[in-house]
Amino acid sequence: MPGTTISTYLIQRLRELGARHVFGVPGDYVLGFYKALEDSDLEVINTCDEQGAGFAADAYARFNGLGVVCITYCVGGLKVANTTAQAYAEKSPVVVISGAPGMNERLRNPLLHHKVRDFDTQLKVFEHLTEATTILDNPRTAAREIDRVLAAAVQHKRPVYIELPRDMVNVPIDAPAAELRPSRPSYGPDPIALREAVAEALERINAAARPVILADIEIQRFGLQGELMRLVEGSRIPVAATILSKSVVREDHPLYLGVYEGAMGRQEVTDYVEGSDCLIMLGVFMTDVNLGIFTAQLDPSRIISATSDRLSIRYHTYDGITLADFLPALIAARPDRRALAPGEAIPHPPTPPECFPVPDKPLTVRYLFERLNQFLDDSTAVLADPGDAMFAGIDMTIHCASEFSSPAYYTSLGYAVPAAIGVQLARPDLRPLVLVGDGAFQMTGMELSTV
């Protein structure tokens, strides 16, 4: 397209992928790109600190599908290394855009401010924290590189890194006119292997006396909540969540068991899940927190496990078949509709007790959360920092799918307050409720001034 520069093309692609806001803190190496952002229809959200911008972009990605954080070279970029690591660990597609010294400035290797060791030091750091990286130092390849990196973020649901030297911001490029439409690989799974895998899984599910579904975070990240509910409601198989995926289904659903977390969870949920003779694990991260600090007693001979990487049934693996392949095919195969045996009952989350203000009653954490639970409705998003806030939040009843968010795998403190900013901008129809301890609040609490 005529008149397109590297910066306008990058902004155009971000807009096509659903971004409407960019979080960040300006600095001299990125001021040119910030000017381009201000001239665009993307809204810039300047936060108090880069870490707050990174957490806000992460939460925005979790609720919107893509988040963007824009920072300056090294002094800003290295401050979002932690938030980018969290996004990678928990599969959140965040685009990290960093300004950098111009290519002409780098001649003779001068000691420019913010530089650490070499000019590519920050780029090398982010190679270990992201799915894909690039430096836009060549106008002939810039459009292709932007498309490659952004497609990786969308396809893999992980962060990516784009470094933009400040003398390349307004360089004209030849850009394709077609919209960017990232898609799964065109070759797809082996159809024979997929049919065989579904047939084997179906045989085990239909023969089971007590099948159970354990749904985790990849269901939400890859937008498979609708497929999950079609499987649950079509087969009448009960479903549990992990602490990382709490609210992957609405928690007042009659087939929802509650949060499974090994010996750390409610005993009736633990017994029901671990007593299943066919446990269907969908997108499950086998983390220490998800598994109750590895107290989970899950028999691999009874497990069907589908993730974004592979499908395993008992002790063998079907390579090349992913969760997104397997789940629709299993639904199409129509597992038998399950009926409870006489006298059998499935556990349900406890009904929140009625709470009324009582004069002189001691204020306890339990009472606080019981009262908070009464205020939750379909428009409430609960954001919890790791620690007491996260674990106490497990017993809160979330009324809509995917409206509870906590970094329960990476467990970085400081997430919840800036996350509320990201969620409110991604989903203006939601009212964020932030659960944060005093220590975590001291890390990013100043982001209240960004609201």
Coordinates of C-alpha atoms in Angstrom, one line a residue:
M1 CA 0.0 0.0 0.0
P2 CA 1.4 3.4 -0.9
G3 CA 2.3 5.8 1.9
T4 CA 2.8 3.0 4.4
T5 CA 5.7 3.2 6.8
I6 CA 7.0 0.6 9.2
S7 CA 5.2 2.1 12.1
T8 CA 1.9 2.6 10.3
Y9 CA 2.0 -0.9 9.0
L10 CA 2.7 -2.4 12.5
I11 CA -0.2 -0.3 13.9
Q12 CA -2.5 -1.5 11.1
R13 CA -1.8 -5.1 11.8
L14 CA -2.3 -4.7 15.6
R15 CA -5.7 -3.2 14.9
E16 CA -6.6 -6.0 12.5
L17 CA -5.9 -8.5 15.3
G18 CA -8.2 -6.8 17.7
A19 CA -6.0 -4.5 19.7
R20 CA -7.6 -1.2 20.6
H21 CA -5.3 0.0 23.4
V22 CA -1.5 0.1 23.9
F23 CA 0.0 0.1 27.4
G24 CA 3.3 1.6 28.2
V25 CA 5.7 4.3 29.4
P26 CA 7.4 6.5 26.7
G27 CA 11.1 7.1 26.5
D28 CA 13.4 8.8 24.0
Y29 CA 14.2 5.7 21.9
V30 CA 10.4 5.1 21.3
L31 CA 9.0 8.6 21.1
G32 CA 8.7 8.5 17.3
F33 CA 6.6 5.4 17.5
Y34 CA 4.5 6.9 20.3
K35 CA 3.8 9.9 17.9
A36 CA 2.6 7.4 15.3
L37 CA 0.4 5.8 18.0
E38 CA -1.1 9.1 18.9
D39 CA -1.9 9.8 15.3
S40 CA -3.7 6.4 15.0
D41 CA -7.0 5.1 16.3
L42 CA -5.2 3.0 19.0
E43 CA -5.5 4.5 22.4
V44 CA -2.3 4.9 24.4
I45 CA -2.6 4.1 28.2
N46 CA 0.4 5.5 30.0
T47 CA 0.9 3.7 33.2
C48 CA 3.0 4.6 36.3
D49 CA 5.6 2.0 35.6
E50 CA 6.6 -0.5 32.9
Q51 CA 5.8 -3.5 35.1
G52 CA 2.2 -2.2 35.5
A53 CA 2.0 -1.7 31.7
G54 CA 3.1 -5.3 31.2
F55 CA 0.6 -6.8 33.7
A56 CA -2.2 -4.6 32.2
A57 CA -1.3 -5.8 28.7
D58 CA -1.3 -9.4 29.9
A59 CA -4.7 -9.2 31.4
Y60 CA -6.0 -7.4 28.3
A61 CA -4.7 -10.3 26.2
R62 CA -6.5 -12.8 28.4
F63 CA -9.8 -11.1 28.0
N64 CA -9.4 -9.7 24.5
G65 CA -7.2 -12.1 22.6
L66 CA -4.2 -9.9 22.1
G67 CA -2.5 -7.3 24.3
V68 CA 0.2 -4.7 23.5
V69 CA 2.9 -3.1 25.7
C70 CA 5.3 -0.4 24.3
I71 CA 8.4 0.6 26.2
T72 CA 11.8 2.2 25.6
Y73 CA 15.1 0.4 25.2
C74 CA 16.5 -1.6 28.1
V75 CA 15.5 0.6 31.1
G76 CA 11.9 0.0 30.0
G77 CA 12.2 -3.3 28.2
L78 CA 14.0 -5.2 31.0
K79 CA 11.4 -4.0 33.4
V80 CA 8.7 -6.0 31.5
A81 CA 10.9 -9.1 31.3
N82 CA 9.0 -10.5 34.4
T83 CA 5.5 -9.8 33.0
T84 CA 6.6 -11.2 29.6
A85 CA 7.8 -14.4 31.3
Q86 CA 4.5 -14.7 33.0
A87 CA 2.7 -14.3 29.7
Y88 CA 4.9 -17.0 28.2
A89 CA 4.4 -19.4 31.0
E90 CA 0.6 -19.0 31.1
K91 CA 0.1 -18.6 27.3
S92 CA -1.1 -15.0 27.0
P93 CA -0.5 -13.4 23.6
V94 CA 1.2 -10.1 24.4
V95 CA 3.1 -8.1 21.8
V96 CA 6.1 -6.3 23.4
I97 CA 7.2 -3.4 21.2
S98 CA 10.5 -1.8 22.3
G99 CA 12.2 1.3 20.9
A100 CA 15.9 1.0 20.3
P101 CA 18.9 3.1 19.1
G102 CA 18.9 3.9 15.4
M103 CA 20.9 1.7 13.0
N104 CA 23.1 4.7 12.1
E105 CA 23.7 5.5 15.7
R106 CA 25.2 2.0 16.2
L107 CA 28.2 2.6 13.9
R108 CA 31.5 2.3 15.7
N109 CA 29.7 0.8 18.7
P110 CA 29.3 3.9 20.9
L111 CA 28.3 3.8 24.6
L112 CA 24.8 5.2 24.1
H113 CA 22.6 5.7 27.2
H114 CA 20.6 2.6 28.3
K115 CA 22.9 0.3 26.4
V116 CA 23.9 -2.9 28.2
R117 CA 26.9 -4.8 27.0
D118 CA 25.9 -5.0 23.3
F119 CA 23.1 -3.4 21.2
D120 CA 21.4 -6.8 20.9
T121 CA 21.5 -7.6 24.6
Q122 CA 17.8 -6.9 25.2
L123 CA 16.8 -8.8 22.0
K124 CA 18.7 -11.9 23.3
V125 CA 17.0 -11.7 26.7
F126 CA 13.5 -11.7 25.0
E127 CA 14.5 -14.6 22.7
H128 CA 14.2 -16.8 25.9
L129 CA 10.9 -15.2 27.0
T130 CA 8.8 -15.2 23.8
E131 CA 7.6 -17.3 21.0
A132 CA 9.2 -15.1 18.3
T133 CA 11.4 -12.0 18.1
T134 CA 12.4 -9.6 15.4
I135 CA 14.3 -6.3 14.9
L136 CA 12.8 -4.2 12.2
D137 CA 16.1 -3.0 10.7
N138 CA 15.4 -3.7 7.0
P139 CA 12.5 -2.0 5.1
R140 CA 12.4 -4.8 2.5
T141 CA 11.7 -7.5 5.1
A142 CA 9.8 -5.4 7.8
A143 CA 6.3 -6.2 6.7
R144 CA 7.0 -9.9 6.4
E145 CA 8.7 -9.9 9.8
I146 CA 5.8 -8.1 11.4
D147 CA 3.3 -10.6 10.0
R148 CA 5.5 -13.6 11.0
V149 CA 5.8 -12.5 14.6
L150 CA 2.2 -11.4 15.1
A151 CA 1.0 -14.7 13.6
A152 CA 3.1 -16.6 16.1
A153 CA 1.5 -14.7 19.0
V154 CA -2.0 -15.5 17.8
Q155 CA -1.3 -19.1 16.8
H156 CA 0.6 -20.1 19.9
K157 CA -1.0 -17.8 22.4
R158 CA 2.3 -16.6 23.7
P159 CA 4.1 -13.3 23.8
V160 CA 6.3 -12.0 21.0
Y161 CA 8.9 -9.2 20.8
I162 CA 9.4 -6.5 18.2
E163 CA 12.4 -4.1 18.4
L164 CA 12.0 -0.9 16.4
P165 CA 15.2 1.2 15.9
R166 CA 14.2 4.9 16.2
D167 CA 15.5 5.8 12.7
M168 CA 13.3 3.1 11.1
V169 CA 9.9 4.3 12.5
N170 CA 9.0 6.4 9.4
V171 CA 10.8 4.5 6.7
P172 CA 8.4 3.7 3.8
I173 CA 7.8 0.1 2.9
D174 CA 5.9 -1.9 0.3
A175 CA 3.1 -3.5 2.3
P176 CA 0.6 -6.2 1.3
A177 CA -3.0 -5.0 1.0
A178 CA -4.6 -8.2 2.3
E179 CA -5.6 -8.4 6.0
L180 CA -3.5 -10.6 8.3
R181 CA -5.5 -13.7 9.1
P182 CA -3.3 -16.1 11.2
S183 CA -4.5 -19.6 10.9
R184 CA -3.5 -23.1 12.0
P185 CA -1.1 -25.0 9.8
S186 CA -2.7 -25.9 6.5
Y187 CA -1.6 -29.5 6.6
G188 CA -3.7 -30.3 9.7
P189 CA -3.6 -33.6 11.6
D190 CA -3.3 -37.0 10.0
P191 CA -7.0 -37.9 9.5
I192 CA -6.4 -41.6 10.0
A193 CA -4.6 -41.0 13.3
L194 CA -7.3 -38.6 14.4
R195 CA -10.0 -41.2 13.6
E196 CA -8.1 -43.9 15.5
A197 CA -7.5 -41.6 18.5
V198 CA -11.2 -40.6 18.7
A199 CA -12.3 -44.2 18.4
E200 CA -10.0 -45.2 21.2
A201 CA -11.0 -42.4 23.4
L202 CA -14.7 -43.0 22.7
E203 CA -14.4 -46.6 23.6
R204 CA -12.8 -45.8 27.0
I205 CA -15.3 -43.0 27.8
N206 CA -18.4 -45.1 26.9
A207 CA -17.1 -48.1 29.0
A208 CA -16.4 -45.9 32.0
A209 CA -18.6 -46.0 35.0
R210 CA -17.6 -42.5 36.2
P211 CA -15.9 -40.4 33.5
V212 CA -14.8 -36.9 34.6
I213 CA -13.6 -33.9 32.6
L214 CA -10.8 -31.8 34.0
A215 CA -10.6 -28.6 32.0
D216 CA -7.7 -26.2 32.2
I217 CA -6.4 -22.9 30.9
E218 CA -5.8 -23.9 27.2
I219 CA -9.6 -24.2 26.8
Q220 CA -9.9 -20.5 27.5
R221 CA -6.7 -19.4 25.7
F222 CA -7.7 -21.1 22.4
G223 CA -11.4 -20.1 22.6
L224 CA -12.8 -23.6 23.1
Q225 CA -15.3 -22.8 25.9
G226 CA -18.2 -23.4 23.6
E227 CA -16.9 -26.8 22.5
L228 CA -16.2 -27.7 26.1
M229 CA -19.8 -27.0 27.1
R230 CA -21.1 -28.9 24.0
L231 CA -19.1 -32.0 25.2
V232 CA -20.3 -31.6 28.8
E233 CA -23.9 -31.0 28.1
G234 CA -24.1 -33.6 25.3
S235 CA -22.5 -36.4 27.3
R236 CA -23.6 -35.2 30.8
I237 CA -20.0 -35.9 32.0
P238 CA -19.2 -33.7 35.1
V239 CA -16.4 -31.2 34.7
A240 CA -13.9 -29.7 37.2
A241 CA -11.5 -26.8 36.8
T242 CA -8.0 -26.2 38.1
I243 CA -7.0 -23.2 40.1
L244 CA -5.3 -21.8 36.9
S245 CA -8.5 -22.2 34.9
K246 CA -11.1 -21.3 37.6
S247 CA -14.3 -20.1 35.8
V248 CA -13.4 -21.9 32.6
V249 CA -17.1 -22.9 32.9
R250 CA -19.7 -20.9 34.8
E251 CA -19.6 -22.1 38.3
D252 CA -23.4 -22.4 38.9
H253 CA -23.7 -25.0 36.1
P254 CA -25.3 -28.2 37.4
L255 CA -22.5 -30.4 36.0
Y256 CA -19.7 -28.3 37.5
L257 CA -17.8 -30.0 40.4
G258 CA -15.5 -27.2 41.6
V259 CA -11.8 -26.6 41.6
Y260 CA -9.5 -29.7 41.7
E261 CA -6.2 -29.1 43.4
G262 CA -5.1 -32.4 44.8
A263 CA -4.9 -32.7 48.6
M264 CA -5.2 -28.9 48.9
G265 CA -8.8 -28.8 47.5
R266 CA -12.2 -29.8 48.8
Q267 CA -12.1 -33.5 49.7
E268 CA -15.3 -34.4 47.9
V269 CA -13.9 -32.9 44.6
T270 CA -10.5 -34.6 45.1
D271 CA -12.2 -38.0 45.8
Y272 CA -14.5 -37.7 42.8
V273 CA -11.8 -36.7 40.3
E274 CA -9.2 -39.1 41.5
G275 CA -11.8 -41.9 41.7
S276 CA -12.7 -41.5 38.1
D277 CA -12.1 -44.5 35.9
C278 CA -11.7 -42.2 32.8
L279 CA -10.3 -38.8 33.4
I280 CA -10.5 -36.6 30.3
M281 CA -7.9 -33.8 30.8
L282 CA -8.3 -31.0 28.3
G283 CA -5.6 -28.4 28.1
V284 CA -4.2 -29.2 31.5
F285 CA -0.9 -27.7 32.8
M286 CA 0.6 -30.2 35.2
T287 CA 2.0 -27.6 37.5
D288 CA 2.8 -27.8 41.2
V289 CA 0.0 -25.5 42.2
N290 CA -2.6 -27.1 39.8
L291 CA -1.7 -30.5 41.4
G292 CA -1.8 -29.3 45.0
I293 CA 1.9 -29.1 45.3
F294 CA 2.1 -32.5 43.6
T295 CA -0.3 -34.2 46.0
A296 CA -2.6 -35.2 43.1
Q297 CA -3.1 -39.0 42.8
L298 CA -4.0 -39.4 39.1
D299 CA -3.6 -42.8 37.5
P300 CA -2.1 -42.4 34.0
S301 CA -3.7 -45.7 33.0
R302 CA -7.1 -44.0 33.3
I303 CA -6.2 -40.6 31.6
I304 CA -7.0 -39.2 28.2
S305 CA -5.0 -35.9 27.9
A306 CA -5.2 -33.4 25.1
T307 CA -3.1 -30.3 25.0
S308 CA -2.0 -27.8 22.3
D309 CA 1.0 -30.0 21.7
R310 CA -0.2 -33.6 21.7
L311 CA -2.8 -36.1 22.6
S312 CA -2.1 -39.0 25.0
I313 CA -4.3 -41.9 25.9
R314 CA -3.0 -44.0 28.7
Y315 CA 0.6 -44.7 28.0
H316 CA 0.9 -43.8 24.4
T317 CA 0.9 -40.5 22.4
Y318 CA -0.6 -39.4 19.1
D319 CA 1.8 -36.9 17.8
G320 CA 0.4 -34.1 15.6
I321 CA -3.1 -34.2 17.2
T322 CA -3.8 -31.2 19.3
L323 CA -6.6 -30.2 21.7
A324 CA -8.2 -28.1 18.9
D325 CA -8.2 -31.1 16.6
F326 CA -9.4 -33.7 19.2
L327 CA -12.2 -31.8 21.0
P328 CA -14.4 -31.1 18.0
A329 CA -13.8 -34.6 16.6
L330 CA -14.8 -36.1 20.0
I331 CA -18.0 -34.1 20.1
A332 CA -18.9 -35.2 16.6
A333 CA -18.4 -38.8 17.7
R334 CA -21.2 -38.3 20.3
P335 CA -20.1 -40.0 23.5
D336 CA -22.9 -41.9 25.2
R337 CA -25.1 -39.7 27.3
R338 CA -24.3 -40.5 30.9
A339 CA -26.9 -41.1 33.6
L340 CA -26.1 -41.2 37.3
A341 CA -26.3 -44.5 38.9
P342 CA -29.1 -45.0 41.6
G343 CA -28.0 -43.2 44.7
E344 CA -25.0 -41.5 43.0
A345 CA -24.5 -37.8 43.5
I346 CA -21.8 -35.5 42.1
P347 CA -20.3 -32.9 44.4
H348 CA -21.1 -29.2 43.8
P349 CA -19.4 -26.0 45.0
P350 CA -20.9 -25.1 48.4
T351 CA -23.8 -22.6 48.4
P352 CA -22.6 -19.3 49.7
P353 CA -24.1 -18.7 53.1
E354 CA -26.4 -15.8 53.7
C355 CA -24.4 -13.0 55.3
F356 CA -25.9 -10.1 57.2
P357 CA -24.0 -7.3 59.0
V358 CA -23.8 -8.2 62.7
P359 CA -22.7 -5.4 65.2
D360 CA -19.5 -6.3 67.0
K361 CA -18.9 -9.4 65.0
P362 CA -15.2 -10.0 64.4
L363 CA -14.0 -9.2 60.9
T364 CA -12.3 -12.4 59.6
V365 CA -11.0 -13.2 56.1
R366 CA -13.7 -15.9 55.8
Y367 CA -16.5 -13.4 56.6
L368 CA -15.0 -10.9 54.2
F369 CA -15.0 -13.3 51.3
E370 CA -18.5 -14.6 52.1
R371 CA -19.7 -11.0 52.0
L372 CA -17.9 -10.3 48.7
N373 CA -19.4 -13.4 47.2
Q374 CA -22.9 -11.9 47.6
F375 CA -21.9 -9.0 45.3
L376 CA -20.7 -11.1 42.4
D377 CA -22.9 -11.2 39.3
D378 CA -22.7 -11.8 35.6
S379 CA -20.8 -8.5 35.1
T380 CA -18.1 -9.0 37.7
A381 CA -14.5 -10.0 36.8
V382 CA -12.5 -11.2 39.8
L383 CA -8.7 -10.6 39.6
A384 CA -6.6 -12.2 42.3
D385 CA -3.0 -11.9 43.2
P386 CA -1.2 -15.1 44.2
G387 CA -1.3 -15.9 47.9
D388 CA -4.1 -15.7 50.4
A389 CA -6.2 -13.6 47.9
M390 CA -6.0 -16.3 45.2
F391 CA -6.6 -19.3 47.5
A392 CA -9.5 -17.5 49.3
G393 CA -11.0 -16.6 45.9
I394 CA -11.3 -20.3 45.0
D395 CA -14.6 -20.5 46.9
M396 CA -16.1 -17.5 45.3
T397 CA -18.9 -18.3 42.7
I398 CA -18.1 -16.9 39.3
H399 CA -21.3 -16.6 37.3
C400 CA -19.9 -16.3 33.8
A401 CA -17.2 -18.3 32.0
S402 CA -13.6 -16.9 32.1
E403 CA -14.3 -14.0 34.5
F404 CA -11.7 -15.1 37.2
S405 CA -8.1 -14.4 36.5
S406 CA -5.0 -15.1 38.6
P407 CA -1.4 -16.1 37.6
A408 CA -1.7 -19.4 39.4
Y409 CA 1.2 -21.0 37.6
Y410 CA 3.9 -18.3 37.4
T411 CA 2.6 -16.7 40.6
S412 CA 4.1 -13.3 40.2
L413 CA 2.9 -10.7 42.8
G414 CA 1.7 -7.4 41.6
Y415 CA -0.6 -8.6 38.8
A416 CA -4.1 -7.8 40.0
V417 CA -4.2 -4.0 40.3
P418 CA -2.8 -3.2 36.8
A419 CA -4.7 -6.2 35.5
A420 CA -8.0 -4.4 36.5
I421 CA -7.0 -1.6 34.1
G422 CA -6.4 -4.1 31.3
V423 CA -9.7 -6.0 31.9
Q424 CA -11.8 -2.9 32.1
L425 CA -10.5 -1.6 28.8
A426 CA -10.7 -5.0 27.1
R427 CA -14.2 -5.6 28.4
P428 CA -16.0 -2.4 29.4
D429 CA -19.1 -4.4 30.2
L430 CA -17.3 -6.0 33.2
R431 CA -16.6 -4.5 36.7
P432 CA -13.3 -5.7 38.0
L433 CA -13.1 -6.8 41.6
V434 CA -9.4 -6.9 42.8
L435 CA -8.2 -9.2 45.5
V436 CA -4.7 -8.3 46.5
G437 CA -2.6 -8.7 49.6
D438 CA -0.8 -5.8 51.3
G439 CA 2.6 -6.9 50.0
A440 CA 1.5 -7.3 46.4
F441 CA -0.3 -4.0 46.6
Q442 CA 2.9 -2.2 47.4
M443 CA 4.5 -3.5 44.2
T444 CA 1.9 -2.1 41.7
G445 CA -0.7 -0.3 43.8
M446 CA 0.3 3.1 42.4
E447 CA -1.4 2.0 39.2
L448 CA -4.6 3.1 40.9
S449 CA -3.6 6.6 39.6
T450 CA -3.8 5.2 36.0
V451 CA -7.5 4.3 36.4

